[in-house]
Short mmCIF file of C-alpha atoms in Angstrom, two decimals:
data_model
loop_
_atom_site.label_atom_id
_atom_site.label_comp_id
_atom_site.label_asym_id
_atom_site.label_seq_id
_atom_site.Cartn_x
_atom_site.Cartn_y
_atom_site.Cartn_z
CA UNK A 8 32.60 -12.51 -50.66
CA UNK A 9 30.76 -10.09 -52.78
CA UNK A 10 33.09 -6.88 -53.86
CA UNK A 11 32.42 -3.42 -54.32
CA UNK A 12 33.59 -1.73 -57.41
CA UNK A 13 36.51 -0.66 -55.51
CA UNK A 14 37.44 -3.91 -54.91
CA UNK A 15 36.54 -3.43 -51.17
CA UNK A 16 34.33 -6.25 -49.39
CA UNK A 17 31.04 -5.35 -48.19
CA UNK A 18 32.13 -5.87 -44.41
CA UNK A 19 34.54 -3.19 -45.30
CA UNK A 20 32.25 -0.42 -46.40
CA UNK A 21 31.87 1.95 -43.55
CA UNK A 22 28.49 1.97 -42.29
CA UNK A 23 26.82 4.71 -40.54
CA UNK A 24 25.07 3.99 -36.89
CA UNK A 25 21.70 4.31 -38.79
CA UNK A 26 22.32 1.51 -41.42
CA UNK A 27 23.53 -1.33 -38.87
CA UNK A 28 20.63 -0.26 -36.71
CA UNK A 29 18.33 -1.01 -39.60
CA UNK A 30 20.44 -4.34 -40.47
CA UNK A 31 19.94 -5.35 -36.66
CA UNK A 32 16.42 -4.60 -36.91
CA UNK A 33 15.65 -6.59 -40.09
CA UNK A 34 17.67 -9.50 -38.45
CA UNK A 35 14.82 -12.86 -37.34
CA UNK A 36 14.87 -15.36 -34.97
CA UNK A 37 15.70 -17.66 -38.13
CA UNK A 38 18.98 -15.29 -38.71
CA UNK A 39 19.93 -15.85 -34.96
CA UNK A 40 19.48 -19.42 -35.28
CA UNK A 41 21.77 -19.92 -38.06
CA UNK A 42 24.34 -17.65 -36.31
CA UNK A 43 24.02 -19.41 -33.41
CA UNK A 44 23.84 -22.78 -34.94
CA UNK A 45 20.87 -24.15 -32.99
CA UNK A 46 17.27 -24.57 -34.47
CA UNK A 47 14.58 -21.87 -34.62
CA UNK A 48 12.27 -23.02 -32.01
CA UNK A 49 15.50 -23.59 -29.83
CA UNK A 50 15.92 -19.69 -29.78
CA UNK A 51 12.18 -19.34 -29.72
CA UNK A 52 12.53 -20.79 -26.37
CA UNK A 53 15.51 -18.92 -25.23
CA UNK A 54 13.75 -15.75 -25.95
CA UNK A 55 10.73 -16.57 -24.23
CA UNK A 56 12.49 -17.76 -21.34
CA UNK A 57 11.65 -21.53 -21.53
CA UNK A 58 13.75 -23.17 -18.50
CA UNK A 59 13.72 -26.42 -21.03
CA UNK A 60 17.12 -24.77 -22.87
CA UNK A 61 20.47 -25.90 -21.70
CA UNK A 62 22.42 -23.13 -19.83
CA UNK A 63 25.51 -23.42 -22.18
CA UNK A 64 23.04 -23.05 -25.48
CA UNK A 65 20.49 -20.20 -23.63
CA UNK A 66 23.84 -18.24 -23.11
CA UNK A 67 25.15 -18.58 -26.80
CA UNK A 68 21.87 -17.65 -28.02
CA UNK A 69 21.67 -14.45 -26.04
CA UNK A 70 25.33 -13.56 -26.80
CA UNK A 71 24.77 -13.58 -30.83
CA UNK A 72 21.35 -11.66 -30.75
CA UNK A 73 22.94 -8.98 -28.15
CA UNK A 74 25.75 -8.88 -30.50
CA UNK A 75 23.72 -8.40 -33.50
CA UNK A 76 20.74 -5.75 -31.54
CA UNK A 77 18.38 -8.55 -32.06
CA UNK A 78 15.54 -7.05 -29.42
CA UNK A 79 12.22 -8.96 -28.96
CA UNK A 80 9.10 -7.36 -30.15
CA UNK A 81 7.06 -7.87 -26.71
CA UNK A 82 3.67 -6.56 -28.66
CA UNK A 83 3.58 -8.90 -31.37
CA UNK A 84 4.71 -11.50 -29.31
CA UNK A 85 2.10 -11.10 -27.05
CA UNK A 86 -0.25 -11.59 -30.14
CA UNK A 87 1.57 -14.65 -30.84
CA UNK A 88 -0.04 -16.04 -27.38
CA UNK A 89 -2.96 -16.96 -25.64
CA UNK A 90 -1.78 -14.54 -22.96
CA UNK A 91 -0.63 -10.77 -22.71
CA UNK A 92 2.13 -11.50 -19.91
CA UNK A 93 0.39 -8.62 -18.20
CA UNK A 94 -1.08 -8.15 -15.13
CA UNK A 95 -3.12 -5.13 -13.41
CA UNK A 96 -2.27 -4.34 -9.95
CA UNK A 97 -5.31 -2.55 -8.57
CA UNK A 98 -5.19 0.18 -5.80
CA UNK A 99 -7.69 1.03 -3.56
CA UNK A 100 -7.69 4.55 -4.52
CA UNK A 101 -11.40 5.16 -2.83
CA UNK A 102 -10.33 5.20 0.42
CA UNK A 103 -7.96 8.10 0.22
CA UNK A 104 -9.07 11.56 -0.17
CA UNK A 105 -9.21 12.82 -4.10
CA UNK A 106 -7.85 9.44 -4.62
CA UNK A 107 -4.23 10.28 -3.71
CA UNK A 108 -2.50 7.67 -1.81
CA UNK A 109 0.20 8.69 1.01
CA UNK A 110 0.59 5.68 2.91
CA UNK A 111 4.30 4.07 2.55
CA UNK A 112 2.60 0.61 3.20
CA UNK A 113 1.01 0.52 0.26
CA UNK A 114 4.08 1.29 -1.78
CA UNK A 115 5.89 -1.78 0.13
CA UNK A 116 3.47 -3.99 -0.62
CA UNK A 117 3.76 -2.33 -4.48
CA UNK A 118 7.15 -3.15 -4.72
CA UNK A 119 7.26 -6.56 -3.50
CA UNK A 120 4.24 -7.30 -6.26
CA UNK A 121 6.02 -5.40 -8.66
CA UNK A 122 9.98 -7.32 -8.15
CA UNK A 123 8.07 -10.49 -8.30
CA UNK A 124 6.40 -9.99 -11.72
CA UNK A 125 9.59 -8.87 -12.73
CA UNK A 126 11.12 -12.17 -11.82
CA UNK A 127 8.45 -14.24 -14.28
CA UNK A 128 9.22 -11.76 -17.14
CA UNK A 129 5.39 -10.20 -16.30
CA UNK A 130 4.39 -6.41 -17.04
CA UNK A 131 2.78 -4.17 -14.37
CA UNK A 132 -0.43 -2.26 -15.60
CA UNK A 133 -1.13 -0.20 -12.62
CA UNK A 134 -4.80 0.46 -11.42
CA UNK A 135 -5.75 1.22 -15.55
CA UNK A 136 -8.65 3.85 -15.20
CA UNK A 137 -12.49 3.25 -15.65
CA UNK A 138 -12.24 -0.30 -13.52
CA UNK A 139 -15.27 0.91 -10.83
CA UNK A 140 -17.37 -1.85 -11.07
CA UNK A 141 -17.67 -6.01 -12.02
CA UNK A 142 -18.74 -5.19 -15.21
CA UNK A 143 -15.89 -3.22 -15.90
CA UNK A 144 -13.33 -5.48 -14.50
CA UNK A 145 -15.22 -8.47 -16.76
CA UNK A 146 -15.21 -6.71 -20.12
CA UNK A 147 -11.35 -5.27 -19.35
CA UNK A 148 -10.24 -9.20 -18.80
CA UNK A 149 -12.30 -9.98 -21.80
CA UNK A 150 -10.48 -7.85 -24.41
CA UNK A 151 -7.11 -8.99 -23.11
CA UNK A 152 -6.21 -6.22 -21.27
CA UNK A 153 -4.35 -8.20 -18.45
CA UNK A 154 -4.11 -11.62 -18.02
CA UNK A 155 -5.33 -11.24 -14.23
CA UNK A 156 -5.54 -8.42 -11.30
CA UNK A 157 -3.86 -8.21 -7.94
CA UNK A 158 -6.10 -5.94 -5.68
CA UNK A 159 -4.11 -4.53 -3.10
CA UNK A 160 -6.64 -3.98 -0.30
CA UNK A 161 -10.62 -4.89 0.02
CA UNK A 162 -11.46 -1.49 0.81
CA UNK A 163 -15.10 -1.35 1.04
CA UNK A 164 -15.40 -3.43 -2.56
CA UNK A 165 -15.57 -7.22 -1.14
CA UNK A 166 -19.06 -7.91 -2.28
CA UNK A 167 -17.91 -6.77 -5.90
CA UNK A 168 -14.50 -8.81 -5.43
CA UNK A 169 -16.78 -11.55 -3.86
CA UNK A 170 -19.01 -11.40 -7.16
CA UNK A 171 -15.77 -11.52 -9.47
CA UNK A 172 -14.46 -14.74 -7.84
CA UNK A 173 -17.59 -16.09 -8.30
CA UNK A 174 -17.41 -15.82 -12.12
CA UNK A 175 -13.87 -17.18 -11.99
CA UNK A 176 -12.08 -14.01 -13.36
CA UNK A 177 -8.40 -14.61 -12.35
CA UNK A 178 -7.86 -12.45 -9.47
CA UNK A 179 -6.12 -12.48 -6.16
CA UNK A 180 -5.94 -9.68 -3.48
CA UNK A 181 -3.81 -8.37 -0.51
CA UNK A 182 -6.57 -8.10 2.68
CA UNK A 183 -8.63 -9.93 4.99
CA UNK A 184 -8.80 -13.90 4.94
CA UNK A 185 -12.26 -15.03 5.57
CA UNK A 186 -13.32 -18.98 5.32
CA UNK A 187 -16.18 -17.67 3.64
CA UNK A 188 -14.74 -15.83 0.59
CA UNK A 189 -14.56 -17.38 -2.88
CA UNK A 190 -11.48 -15.31 -4.25
CA UNK A 191 -7.59 -16.01 -3.00
CA UNK A 192 -6.36 -13.53 -0.13
CA UNK A 193 -3.13 -12.87 1.21
CA UNK A 194 -3.07 -11.03 4.59
CA UNK A 195 -2.31 -10.86 8.10
CA UNK A 196 -4.29 -12.14 10.99
CA UNK A 197 -5.99 -9.18 11.79
CA UNK A 198 -8.07 -10.34 14.42
CA UNK A 199 -4.68 -11.40 16.53
CA UNK A 200 -3.38 -7.86 15.79
CA UNK A 201 -6.10 -6.46 17.37
CA UNK A 202 -5.90 -8.65 20.60
CA UNK A 203 -1.98 -7.45 20.70
CA UNK A 204 -3.15 -4.03 20.67
CA UNK A 205 -5.65 -4.36 23.80
CA UNK A 206 -3.28 -6.96 25.70
CA UNK A 207 -0.71 -4.20 25.21
CA UNK A 208 -3.12 -1.38 26.71
CA UNK A 209 -4.25 -3.82 29.62
CA UNK A 210 -0.38 -4.23 30.55
CA UNK A 211 -0.11 -0.47 31.01
CA UNK A 212 -3.33 -0.28 33.09
CA UNK A 213 -5.44 1.84 30.19
CA UNK A 214 -8.95 1.45 30.69
CA UNK A 215 -10.79 4.43 28.33
CA UNK A 216 -9.57 2.66 24.34
CA UNK A 217 -9.89 4.34 21.10
CA UNK A 218 -10.38 2.63 18.00
CA UNK A 219 -9.54 4.89 14.78
CA UNK A 220 -10.49 3.50 11.64
CA UNK A 221 -13.26 2.96 9.19
CA UNK A 222 -14.68 -0.54 9.94
CA UNK A 223 -16.60 -1.08 6.76
CA UNK A 224 -13.21 -2.28 5.49
CA UNK A 225 -12.81 -5.52 6.56
CA UNK A 226 -9.31 -5.54 7.67
CA UNK A 227 -10.48 -2.87 10.24
CA UNK A 228 -13.20 -4.66 11.15
CA UNK A 229 -11.29 -7.82 12.54
CA UNK A 230 -8.97 -5.46 14.28
CA UNK A 231 -11.71 -3.98 16.20
CA UNK A 232 -12.94 -7.21 16.67
CA UNK A 233 -9.57 -8.47 17.94
CA UNK A 234 -9.61 -5.27 20.34
CA UNK A 235 -12.96 -6.17 21.94
CA UNK A 236 -12.34 -9.26 22.53
CA UNK A 237 -8.71 -8.20 24.68
CA UNK A 238 -11.39 -6.70 26.58
CA UNK A 239 -13.87 -9.28 27.49
CA UNK A 240 -14.62 -9.96 31.08
CA UNK A 241 -13.19 -6.56 31.89
CA UNK A 242 -16.17 -4.10 33.06
CA UNK A 243 -13.55 -1.58 34.01
CA UNK A 244 -12.32 -0.87 30.25
CA UNK A 245 -14.41 1.04 27.68
CA UNK A 246 -13.84 1.20 23.94
CA UNK A 247 -14.81 3.88 21.64
CA UNK A 248 -15.23 4.14 17.73
CA UNK A 249 -13.48 7.02 15.84
CA UNK A 250 -15.06 5.91 11.96
CA UNK A 251 -12.61 7.94 9.60
CA UNK A 252 -13.94 8.93 6.21
CA UNK A 253 -10.37 9.01 4.37
CA UNK A 254 -7.23 6.97 5.11
CA UNK A 255 -5.46 10.19 4.46
CA UNK A 256 -3.09 11.39 6.69
CA UNK A 257 -4.57 15.31 7.24
CA UNK A 258 -8.23 13.76 7.18
CA UNK A 259 -7.31 11.54 10.38
CA UNK A 260 -5.42 14.32 11.78
CA UNK A 261 -8.56 16.66 11.36
CA UNK A 262 -11.28 13.73 12.45
CA UNK A 263 -9.22 13.01 15.80
CA UNK A 264 -8.78 16.57 16.61
CA UNK A 265 -12.50 16.98 16.35
CA UNK A 266 -13.04 13.99 18.66
CA UNK A 267 -10.73 15.56 20.85
CA UNK A 268 -12.71 19.06 20.97
CA UNK A 269 -15.81 17.14 21.78
CA UNK A 270 -14.75 14.89 24.41
CA UNK A 271 -13.80 17.37 26.70
CA UNK A 272 -12.01 16.13 29.93
CA UNK A 273 -12.67 12.56 29.35
CA UNK A 274 -10.19 11.65 26.54
CA UNK A 275 -8.55 8.24 25.87
CA UNK A 276 -5.85 7.14 27.62
CA UNK A 277 -5.57 4.01 24.99
CA UNK A 278 -5.46 4.65 20.92
CA UNK A 279 -5.32 1.83 18.65
CA UNK A 280 -4.78 3.27 15.05
CA UNK A 281 -5.64 1.63 11.60
CA UNK A 282 -1.93 2.25 10.10
CA UNK A 283 1.04 3.34 11.39
CA UNK A 284 0.35 6.70 9.56
CA UNK A 285 -2.77 7.41 11.05
CA UNK A 286 -0.99 6.63 14.42
CA UNK A 287 1.67 9.51 13.74
CA UNK A 288 -1.42 11.89 12.52
CA UNK A 289 -3.21 10.91 16.21
CA UNK A 290 -0.01 11.73 18.01
CA UNK A 291 0.12 15.42 16.15
CA UNK A 292 -3.57 16.12 17.07
CA UNK A 293 -2.82 14.84 20.92
CA UNK A 294 0.11 16.82 21.29
CA UNK A 295 -1.94 20.07 20.15
CA UNK A 296 -3.94 20.23 23.42
CA UNK A 297 -0.69 19.06 25.36
CA UNK A 298 -1.52 15.28 25.66
CA UNK A 299 1.93 13.13 24.78
CA UNK A 300 2.63 9.68 24.01
CA UNK A 301 3.14 7.70 26.49
CA UNK A 302 2.83 9.96 29.32
CA UNK A 303 -1.05 10.42 28.97
CA UNK A 304 -1.76 7.78 26.51
CA UNK A 305 -0.58 4.65 25.24
CA UNK A 306 -0.70 3.96 21.30
CA UNK A 307 -0.56 1.66 18.81
CA UNK A 308 -0.40 1.25 14.87
CA UNK A 309 -0.24 -1.18 12.17
CA UNK A 310 2.01 -2.10 9.35
CA UNK A 311 5.40 -1.40 11.12
CA UNK A 312 6.61 0.71 8.37
CA UNK A 313 10.03 1.81 8.71
CA UNK A 314 9.31 5.65 9.82
CA UNK A 315 7.43 4.16 12.42
CA UNK A 316 10.70 3.33 14.23
CA UNK A 317 12.22 6.95 14.02
CA UNK A 318 8.99 8.95 14.76
CA UNK A 319 8.89 10.59 17.89
CA UNK A 320 7.85 9.01 20.10
CA UNK A 321 9.10 6.03 18.40
CA UNK A 322 5.67 4.06 17.63
CA UNK A 323 4.55 0.55 19.29
CA UNK A 324 3.23 -1.00 16.05
CA UNK A 325 1.67 -4.63 14.64
CA UNK A 326 4.04 -6.01 12.62
CA UNK A 327 2.91 -7.84 9.11
CA UNK A 328 5.25 -9.66 6.62
CA UNK A 329 5.22 -7.84 3.86
CA UNK A 330 8.76 -9.03 2.83
CA UNK A 331 6.37 -12.14 1.67
CA UNK A 332 3.29 -10.40 0.86
CA UNK A 333 4.08 -9.99 -2.95
CA UNK A 334 6.20 -13.14 -4.02
CA UNK A 335 2.63 -14.87 -2.37
CA UNK A 336 0.59 -12.83 -4.45
CA UNK A 337 2.01 -13.23 -7.81
CA UNK A 338 2.76 -16.96 -7.17
CA UNK A 339 -1.12 -17.29 -6.10
CA UNK A 340 -2.22 -15.80 -9.11
CA UNK A 341 -0.75 -17.57 -11.41
CA UNK A 342 -1.84 -20.68 -10.31
CA UNK A 343 -5.00 -19.29 -10.39
CA UNK A 344 -4.13 -17.98 -14.51
CA UNK A 345 -2.68 -21.91 -15.10
CA UNK A 346 -6.01 -23.24 -13.64
CA UNK A 347 -5.32 -24.18 -10.23
CA UNK A 348 -7.01 -23.40 -7.45
CA UNK A 349 -4.79 -21.65 -4.67
CA UNK A 350 -6.03 -21.47 -1.24
CA UNK A 351 -5.65 -18.31 0.74
CA UNK A 352 -2.80 -17.48 2.80
CA UNK A 353 -2.85 -15.88 6.55
CA UNK A 354 0.65 -14.45 7.45
CA UNK A 355 0.98 -14.20 11.07
CA UNK A 356 1.17 -10.96 13.23
CA UNK A 357 3.31 -9.94 16.14
CA UNK A 358 3.52 -6.58 17.90
CA UNK A 359 6.66 -4.58 18.00
CA UNK A 360 7.15 -2.62 21.44
CA UNK A 361 8.66 0.83 20.91
CA UNK A 362 8.28 4.33 23.31
CA UNK A 363 4.33 4.74 22.72
#
């Protein structure tokens, strides 16, 4: 053992934190392998999360690495591999006023995706700027900005997404599931959701229905079609469409208030809103002119976000299985990145009956 001039061993010489930190940083995988009494490839497999290493060996390597302050340089690691281990998650900012998304439903989806990516040791890149066209997406992917894309909401971008899918860009999306779409989608049965809302109105004897939503969005178009389907053969039922330019709460409230002002005395007695947030906005606009749910009109929202149950009055809504969505989206994208051809999944919907 090397000795200092005063007879002390190197291990006995006091070191400050900076010196110890520098020493730990200088350690290599070869050093960790020597200390853990395993091969360097084994250390590499452990640090990359390979399932091929026995649990006992993995724990010993991680214990040694942790004790010596060894940290994986993830940027350098990415450069050594074909993949970036980064997934870009794209939000539909264009459907909200000033690009500000305030609907809790989107963040529930995002939380599920984030958790599923974390389990797979993937980084999440949230809506990188400048991706407005198919070319932007292609350039970003070819520059290795991300291994693939998860798109939360088709919005009015369906044509662009179809083009990207035909070019085999790795992407999956949350939205409407269409049989003719070239991309893999995970979404609820929007058409069935609309029919459930219409049946609810019929059960309560409502005859003047209002649908609130922009049917240029594929999901909302299917919900509107489902509502129309429920009224087939009912000549006494009328359905009006109120398109909303922005999905933001304030924009929806203003649009409903303007509609009510123009409609005069012939107010709708049933309202199907594109989301629970929109349903809350509509209730406020109706209340401002003295109309209350469920006394004066029935109302159905969509998404079953937690606040819907605690709003006054509690909102009847269409439930989507968002607890499954995040894991499914990530699983489907990983299949696509690995060269597979994942199939779309349509999740079931159900109506949650509350006060409205």
